[in-house]
Each structure stands twice: as structure tokens, then as C-alpha cells.
Amino acid sequence: MTERVKKRKGLKIFLIILLTLVLIGALMLVLYYELPYRAVGNDREKLTAIPFASAGDVKKVYDDFAGYNYSPTLDPHEIFSIFKGATSSNDIWVSDEMAPGSGTGDHSVTNVQVEGIDEADIVKTDGKYIYAANDYKLYILETDNGAIGKLSSVRLPGDNAELYVYGDVMVITYTYSGNSGKTTSSGYGFSVYSIENREAPRLIRTVEHDGEYAETRLKDGVIYYMVRAYFYGELPEVYVSATGYDGNIPYDKGFYFDGLPCFRSTVIGKIDLNDATRDDFRCYVGVGENMYMSDNYVYLTTTDTSGLYRTNGLRTYYDVNGTATTRVARFKLDDLTFVGAGEVKGNVKDRYSLDEYNGNLRIATTVNNAGSAVYVLGSDMSLIGSVENIAPGESIYSVRFNGDTATIVTFLQTDPVFKVDLSDPASPKVSEGLKKDGVSYYLHYIEGTDYVIGLGRNTSGGAELGLEVVLFDMSGGEAEIINAVIIGSTYGYSETLYDPRGILYDKENDMFGFSATVYDSKGNLKQSYYIFGFNDGILKLRATISHDASLDDRYEIIDGDGYYTENYAVKRAVRIGDYVYALSNRVVTSHRISANFEQVSVAAE
């Protein structure tokens, strides 16, 4: 064979190979774009909680999912540094007006979602004593007809402290980071104190769980909690002082769900304030973002964003018309066992988006560009009714359920207020909606009436300005505005827009109060506690309470640097008898309700 023939043959083979590669590439390109697409995710007909068989099984379950390109959408919560120990001090909140007396026993309570289920907060009262957590200490104050005296203080065991008071027991919840002396990472703790002697609180026991975020409730002397943590092939650490246990949660208290991503775990636990031997916890891998609790169940929601993506095995892309889903897992309160789950379209805003009523669970969600929806799950967690396409293109800003009715506020440019009729769970019906300027972040039903108070912002062309308090009449087919009050025409902020526990609600004494920071009529930034009345069928401002301080008083040196602090900002107010007690980090004042909230006493650092 001549050299020329060999070259021609080689060229022919090369061209054949090249053509084959081009054809294969073209075919792959066609398949890349033309193969049928499906939503990313797993088909799950029914969730089952599977117990881990061993410590090695925990690691294996994680490894099996390590390559799965999916992670639930979560809101990380920052964890701060820790302080440890308990002290007794007399350096704050001392009043020489204290007189003997036992108090009234008639008092306000923390504003909660579900009646009869308490929520932790930075201030509590039992009708005689006020318990208040500030920067680094918890103070127990005694009150008597407006007079204020400090009995004792406890050094907070960590940061972001909140508390419960149940009879003669006080519980401080807190976050920690680094090595707390027990667990070695970041997490959430509970310190239980005996306060039979209010002048000398005594630490009884401590429980600490590693994790990034927690929620708690108190019902009938038992604290129920969830602690969420990242999962890296071993269950989170726990410290229980009552038993001395300090280490990873035992595998026989851990569970996973076949087919669910295993990147986060949630501990569900309970602390019995009457009997430490009845404390318990379980760890579930793959569920848990928001917590809603009813009289019999804990519900954990988890957002599944896989529906926002589509794949054909070769190509995956974000689908603007895709839909995230919310998975709801249900657990029994008595033994913390998993007893079923349901799934609905869309995202829940917060725990107020869920409500259990007559054995059914109602859920309000925002469904991408399709607007909002309300779904009803039956006793077996299967879907039995729904109403969809509420305000397409808008998102839910607030929801409140009340018996057979729900009120939903959405927002884009205006604030539609929708009334949802849930009297037939299988066929919910929604009103056309009341359109108004402004947007309500929080809704509060006034029991025994058809009135709802909305707390939010006034708006102009979609821009949010000052704060707005509005009274709605829900007696008809549509919501009607009775009146609205604007606080701060150009700027207003209140933490209660996002944390309604700070609201003082007292129907009997005609009070709806909250802290706020606004620009006053002179353009000065001012912080106050505003108390509104509503019992006359119209909203009216009854009182404005401020702990005014000069710039010199507000200026403090912290770690060598100077700051203007908010230590004189009134954060909470409670009622005991005929008096409202307003609390900032540095001052407590009392105000007599029957005397137009005249200040009676002041106790300061």
C-alpha cells in the first residue's frame, strides 16, 4: 500500500470519527433541551418516621444523601456569646416608695397565638412580681399599688434570654456559643429555678441542646420545644444536668424519613416543671422550620423548594412558574411521636399561618406568582378543602384565624384585606377583598366582637412610611375600616410588627399597647410605648409612655468604644391591678390607669 493510500484511508477514518462525534454532540444537544422535563424532587406518597438502628446507621443515612443537590430554605439565626453563673446584686431598680402589701393578683399576660398556651418573653408578671431580663441579668421586682422594689437578680446563663414563670418555678431560655462548659458548639438552653423565695432564686437543673434556632411553648406546667440544627452524620449534642448526660443524642432517640433530604435535624422535647423524671426528647432528621402548637399536637413545617426547579436528567433550570411546597409534620404532645404529615403548595409566612380547629389544620400560604391560598387538612393530614388564587402576584403579610373565619392581608402596592369563610372545611370561600393604602403585619381579633385590630405601616405608592393602627369591622361579607391612626408620618418602626409578644392586650381594661420609634412633628426621633383604646367601637390613643434620657445618659462606653444605646427605650409594659408598669433596660415606671396613666413611681439604676 502506497503512502498516499494510507493517508487517504487515515483521513477517511478521521472524518468518520469526527462526523460521529458531531452527530453524537448534536443528539446530546437536542436531548439536552428537548427531553421531557419534570419537577426536581422525590415522589412521597406517605412519610414514615424510621428509627436509627445504630450509631453507624446515623452516619450511613447522612452519606446516602450527601450528594443530593437540595437543601430546605431556612432563616439562620445568629448565636451570640455566653455568660455563666448566678449572682445576687442590688445595683438596679431600687425604689424607696415600696410599701407592704400582697398585690392584686389581677394582671395582664403575654400576648400569645393560642389561648392557654404560653410563650416565652423578656418580661413576665404573676400579679405581684415582675420578672424582667435585660442585657445580662434577670431581675425580680415586687410591686404594690404602683410602688416598685427590687428583690433579687440572677446573672443570665446566656444571650437572647427569655423566660417563663409557672407558680414558684422560673425558667430562663437562652442561646450559647463556643464551649459552654457542657456542650461544645452553639445551641439553646433552659435553666430551671425555684423561686419559692423570690429574694434568692435557686438553680434546680439545666438542659442544653446544640442547634441554630429554637421555639418554645408552655402548657399545663410542661415546656415543649424544638431546636433545629445542621446534620453532619451524627445527632446533636445534649446536656441534661438531672441525669448528668453530656454527649450526642442516643441513636435510639433519633429518626429519619425515607426520601427526605437529611441536612438538618430537629429535636422535639419537653421539660416537666413538676417532675424532672418525665422530661423527654426525640430527634427527627429532615423536618422542622416553623413550630405551631395546639392543645394536643406540635406541628413542624418544612419548605420544599425542589418544585421551583425542573430537570430532564441532563439539564436543570429554575422555573419561574414552579411552586415550592410546605410539608407539615405532626407530633403528639404526650410522647413526642410522629403521627402523620401533609403537604400543600406554597410557603408559610410564620406560625400564625397555621391553625387547628375542630380536628382540622388550616394553612395559609403564598404560592409564587399564583397569589395566596388557604388549605384545610383533615384529621389524617390529607387535603379536604382549599381556596386558591387569592391576590395573584401579591404575598401574604399577615394571617389570623378565628373559628370559622380567617382574615388575610396581602400586599404589593395596596393592602387588600380578605375574609375567608371556613364554615365548610371542604369548600372555603374568599371575599373579593377590601383594598386600602397601608399594610397590616399583625392582626388581632377582639374576642366577643366582630372587630379586628391591624398593626402595620401606612404606605404611599407601595413605599412604607410610618406606623398604622387600624380597626376593622368583620361583621359583613367584607372587611370595613372603622378608623385608622398613623404614628410618625414619615417613619415608624416597631419590633411588634414581627414579634407580637411585645403587645399589651387587655380587653377588660381597654388597652392595646406596643413600643415604637417614630419621627415626631419636629423631625426628632422618639421612642415611646403607645397604648390605644378600642372598646368604644373606635380606636383612640390613650397614653404615650417614654423614659426620656439626655444624649449624655444614653452614651455608654462598651469594650472601650462609645455608643448611644437604647437602654431607655420602653420595650414592654404589663398591667397589675389599676397600674401599668413600663420597662426599659434602665428604668421602670408605674402609671395609674384610672388617673389617665399618670406616673406614680419610678425605679432606676
Short mmCIF file of C-alpha atoms in Angstrom, two decimals, residues 259-466:
data_model
loop_
_atom_site.label_atom_id
_atom_site.label_comp_id
_atom_site.label_asym_id
_atom_site.label_seq_id
_atom_site.Cartn_x
_atom_site.Cartn_y
_atom_site.Cartn_z
CA GLY A 259 -36.90 10.01 50.72
CA LEU A 260 -36.32 13.30 52.56
CA PRO A 261 -33.01 15.20 52.44
CA CYS A 262 -31.04 14.80 55.65
CA PHE A 263 -29.19 18.08 56.01
CA ARG A 264 -30.92 19.35 59.13
CA SER A 265 -32.33 17.80 62.26
CA THR A 266 -34.93 18.97 64.75
CA VAL A 267 -35.09 17.98 68.39
CA ILE A 268 -38.59 17.97 69.87
CA GLY A 269 -38.56 17.86 73.65
CA LYS A 270 -40.42 18.62 76.83
CA ILE A 271 -39.40 19.76 80.30
CA ASP A 272 -41.89 18.91 83.05
CA LEU A 273 -41.66 21.62 85.68
CA ASN A 274 -43.34 19.37 88.25
CA ASP A 275 -41.34 16.16 87.68
CA ALA A 276 -37.88 16.05 86.08
CA THR A 277 -38.14 12.28 85.54
CA ARG A 278 -40.80 12.94 82.89
CA ASP A 279 -38.52 15.09 80.72
CA ASP A 280 -38.00 13.65 77.25
CA PHE A 281 -36.76 14.49 73.75
CA ARG A 282 -36.53 12.95 70.30
CA CYS A 283 -34.54 13.93 67.24
CA TYR A 284 -36.08 13.89 63.76
CA VAL A 285 -33.82 14.33 60.73
CA GLY A 286 -35.26 16.09 57.68
CA VAL A 287 -38.11 18.18 59.13
CA GLY A 288 -38.59 21.41 61.01
CA GLU A 289 -38.60 25.17 60.31
CA ASN A 290 -41.61 26.82 61.98
CA MET A 291 -43.40 25.42 65.04
CA TYR A 292 -47.13 25.65 65.71
CA MET A 293 -48.63 24.03 68.80
CA SER A 294 -52.25 23.18 69.60
CA ASP A 295 -53.70 21.54 72.70
CA ASN A 296 -52.70 18.05 71.55
CA TYR A 297 -50.08 18.32 68.82
CA VAL A 298 -46.88 20.02 67.74
CA TYR A 299 -46.72 20.82 64.02
CA LEU A 300 -43.42 21.45 62.25
CA THR A 301 -43.35 22.99 58.78
CA THR A 302 -40.58 22.50 56.23
CA THR A 303 -40.30 24.32 52.90
CA ASP A 304 -39.51 22.11 49.91
CA THR A 305 -38.08 24.25 47.10
CA SER A 306 -37.49 21.36 44.68
CA GLY A 307 -40.71 22.28 42.87
CA LEU A 308 -39.05 25.51 41.74
CA TYR A 309 -36.66 23.52 39.55
CA ARG A 310 -37.20 21.22 36.58
CA THR A 311 -34.87 18.60 35.12
CA ASN A 312 -34.68 16.11 32.27
CA GLY A 313 -31.70 14.29 33.70
CA LEU A 314 -29.24 16.35 31.66
CA ARG A 315 -30.29 19.90 32.39
CA THR A 316 -31.80 21.54 35.46
CA TYR A 317 -33.18 25.07 35.47
CA TYR A 318 -35.13 27.43 37.70
CA ASP A 319 -38.79 27.52 36.71
CA VAL A 320 -40.34 30.95 37.28
CA ASN A 321 -43.74 29.27 37.21
CA GLY A 322 -42.67 26.49 39.57
CA THR A 323 -44.13 26.07 43.02
CA ALA A 324 -42.48 25.41 46.35
CA THR A 325 -44.42 23.27 48.79
CA THR A 326 -44.77 23.22 52.55
CA ARG A 327 -44.61 19.89 54.31
CA VAL A 328 -46.29 19.75 57.73
CA ALA A 329 -45.30 17.01 60.19
CA ARG A 330 -47.47 16.35 63.25
CA PHE A 331 -46.27 15.02 66.62
CA LYS A 332 -48.20 14.03 69.75
CA LEU A 333 -47.56 16.12 72.84
CA ASP A 334 -47.69 13.27 75.34
CA ASP A 335 -44.90 11.10 73.89
CA LEU A 336 -43.45 13.28 71.07
CA THR A 337 -44.10 10.57 68.46
CA PHE A 338 -44.62 11.32 64.77
CA VAL A 339 -48.26 10.74 63.81
CA GLY A 340 -48.57 11.92 60.22
CA ALA A 341 -47.77 14.58 57.66
CA GLY A 342 -49.41 16.56 54.89
CA GLU A 343 -48.19 18.75 52.04
CA VAL A 344 -49.60 21.90 50.44
CA LYS A 345 -48.49 24.33 47.75
CA GLY A 346 -46.62 27.49 48.66
CA ASN A 347 -44.69 28.94 51.61
CA VAL A 348 -46.00 29.82 55.07
CA LYS A 349 -45.04 33.25 56.42
CA ASP A 350 -44.87 32.23 60.08
CA ARG A 351 -46.67 30.21 62.75
CA TYR A 352 -49.73 32.44 62.54
CA SER A 353 -50.29 30.90 59.10
CA LEU A 354 -51.38 27.64 60.81
CA ASP A 355 -54.41 26.94 62.96
CA GLU A 356 -56.04 23.77 64.27
CA TYR A 357 -59.83 23.86 64.63
CA ASN A 358 -62.35 21.04 65.12
CA GLY A 359 -59.71 18.43 64.29
CA ASN A 360 -58.66 20.10 61.03
CA LEU A 361 -55.48 22.02 60.28
CA ARG A 362 -55.88 25.24 58.26
CA ILE A 363 -52.80 26.60 56.46
CA ALA A 364 -52.41 29.90 54.57
CA THR A 365 -49.58 30.09 52.03
CA THR A 366 -48.14 32.30 49.31
CA VAL A 367 -47.91 30.29 46.07
CA ASN A 368 -45.24 32.01 43.96
CA ASN A 369 -46.87 34.18 41.24
CA ALA A 370 -50.23 32.47 41.69
CA GLY A 371 -51.06 34.55 44.75
CA SER A 372 -52.11 33.01 48.04
CA ALA A 373 -54.19 30.07 49.18
CA VAL A 374 -55.83 28.51 52.22
CA TYR A 375 -55.72 24.73 52.57
CA VAL A 376 -57.60 22.52 55.02
CA LEU A 377 -56.07 19.21 56.12
CA GLY A 378 -58.27 16.64 57.84
CA SER A 379 -57.59 14.55 60.93
CA ASP A 380 -55.43 12.18 58.85
CA MET A 381 -53.48 15.16 57.39
CA SER A 382 -54.94 14.64 53.91
CA LEU A 383 -56.24 17.60 51.91
CA ILE A 384 -60.01 18.02 52.28
CA GLY A 385 -60.55 21.59 51.05
CA SER A 386 -58.85 24.65 49.59
CA VAL A 387 -59.30 28.07 48.05
CA GLU A 388 -56.53 29.30 45.74
CA ASN A 389 -55.55 32.23 43.50
CA ILE A 390 -56.07 34.87 46.19
CA ALA A 391 -54.50 38.18 45.00
CA PRO A 392 -52.19 36.85 42.24
CA GLY A 393 -48.75 38.46 42.28
CA GLU A 394 -49.01 39.52 45.93
CA SER A 395 -47.58 37.98 49.09
CA ILE A 396 -49.20 37.32 52.45
CA TYR A 397 -48.17 39.85 55.10
CA SER A 398 -50.44 38.68 57.92
CA VAL A 399 -52.98 35.97 58.70
CA ARG A 400 -55.27 35.33 61.66
CA PHE A 401 -57.76 32.52 62.13
CA ASN A 402 -60.78 32.83 64.40
CA GLY A 403 -63.23 29.93 64.49
CA ASP A 404 -64.88 29.57 61.08
CA THR A 405 -63.22 32.72 59.73
CA ALA A 406 -59.77 33.78 58.62
CA THR A 407 -58.51 37.26 57.80
CA ILE A 408 -55.67 37.55 55.28
CA VAL A 409 -53.69 40.64 54.33
CA THR A 410 -51.63 40.64 51.13
CA PHE A 411 -49.56 43.50 49.73
CA LEU A 412 -47.85 44.82 46.62
CA GLN A 413 -48.99 48.42 46.04
CA THR A 414 -52.11 48.42 48.23
CA ASP A 415 -53.28 46.33 51.16
CA PRO A 416 -56.14 44.00 50.24
CA VAL A 417 -57.87 42.56 53.30
CA PHE A 418 -59.65 39.28 52.56
CA LYS A 419 -62.22 37.47 54.64
CA VAL A 420 -62.21 33.67 54.27
CA ASP A 421 -65.30 31.65 55.21
CA LEU A 422 -64.19 28.27 56.58
CA SER A 423 -67.56 27.10 57.91
CA ASP A 424 -67.49 24.32 55.29
CA PRO A 425 -63.93 22.94 55.52
CA ALA A 426 -64.35 21.13 52.20
CA SER A 427 -65.25 24.33 50.36
CA PRO A 428 -63.67 27.51 51.77
CA LYS A 429 -64.83 30.78 50.22
CA VAL A 430 -62.94 34.06 49.98
CA SER A 431 -64.33 37.59 49.69
CA GLU A 432 -63.40 39.99 46.89
CA GLY A 433 -61.20 41.91 49.32
CA LEU A 434 -61.08 45.40 50.78
CA LYS A 435 -58.36 47.46 49.08
CA LYS A 436 -56.71 50.20 51.12
CA ASP A 437 -53.42 52.05 51.47
CA GLY A 438 -51.17 50.70 54.19
CA VAL A 439 -50.36 47.13 55.16
CA SER A 440 -51.02 45.20 58.37
CA TYR A 441 -48.19 42.98 59.61
CA TYR A 442 -50.20 41.68 62.57
CA LEU A 443 -53.92 41.06 63.11
CA HIS A 444 -55.66 40.74 66.47
CA TYR A 445 -59.25 39.60 66.97
CA ILE A 446 -61.10 41.27 69.83
CA GLU A 447 -62.94 38.38 71.45
CA GLY A 448 -66.72 38.64 71.73
CA THR A 449 -66.88 41.22 68.92
CA ASP A 450 -66.59 41.43 65.15
CA TYR A 451 -63.61 43.76 65.41
CA VAL A 452 -60.02 43.10 64.32
CA ILE A 453 -57.07 45.38 65.07
CA GLY A 454 -54.38 45.60 62.40
CA LEU A 455 -50.88 46.81 63.23
CA GLY A 456 -48.61 47.72 60.32
CA ARG A 457 -47.38 50.61 58.20
CA ASN A 458 -49.05 53.33 56.21
CA THR A 459 -47.90 53.42 52.60
CA SER A 460 -47.76 55.69 49.58
CA GLY A 461 -47.33 54.18 46.12
CA GLY A 462 -46.06 50.96 47.66
CA ALA A 463 -43.47 52.74 49.83
CA GLU A 464 -43.77 52.07 53.57
CA LEU A 465 -43.77 55.12 55.85
CA GLY A 466 -44.97 55.47 59.44
#
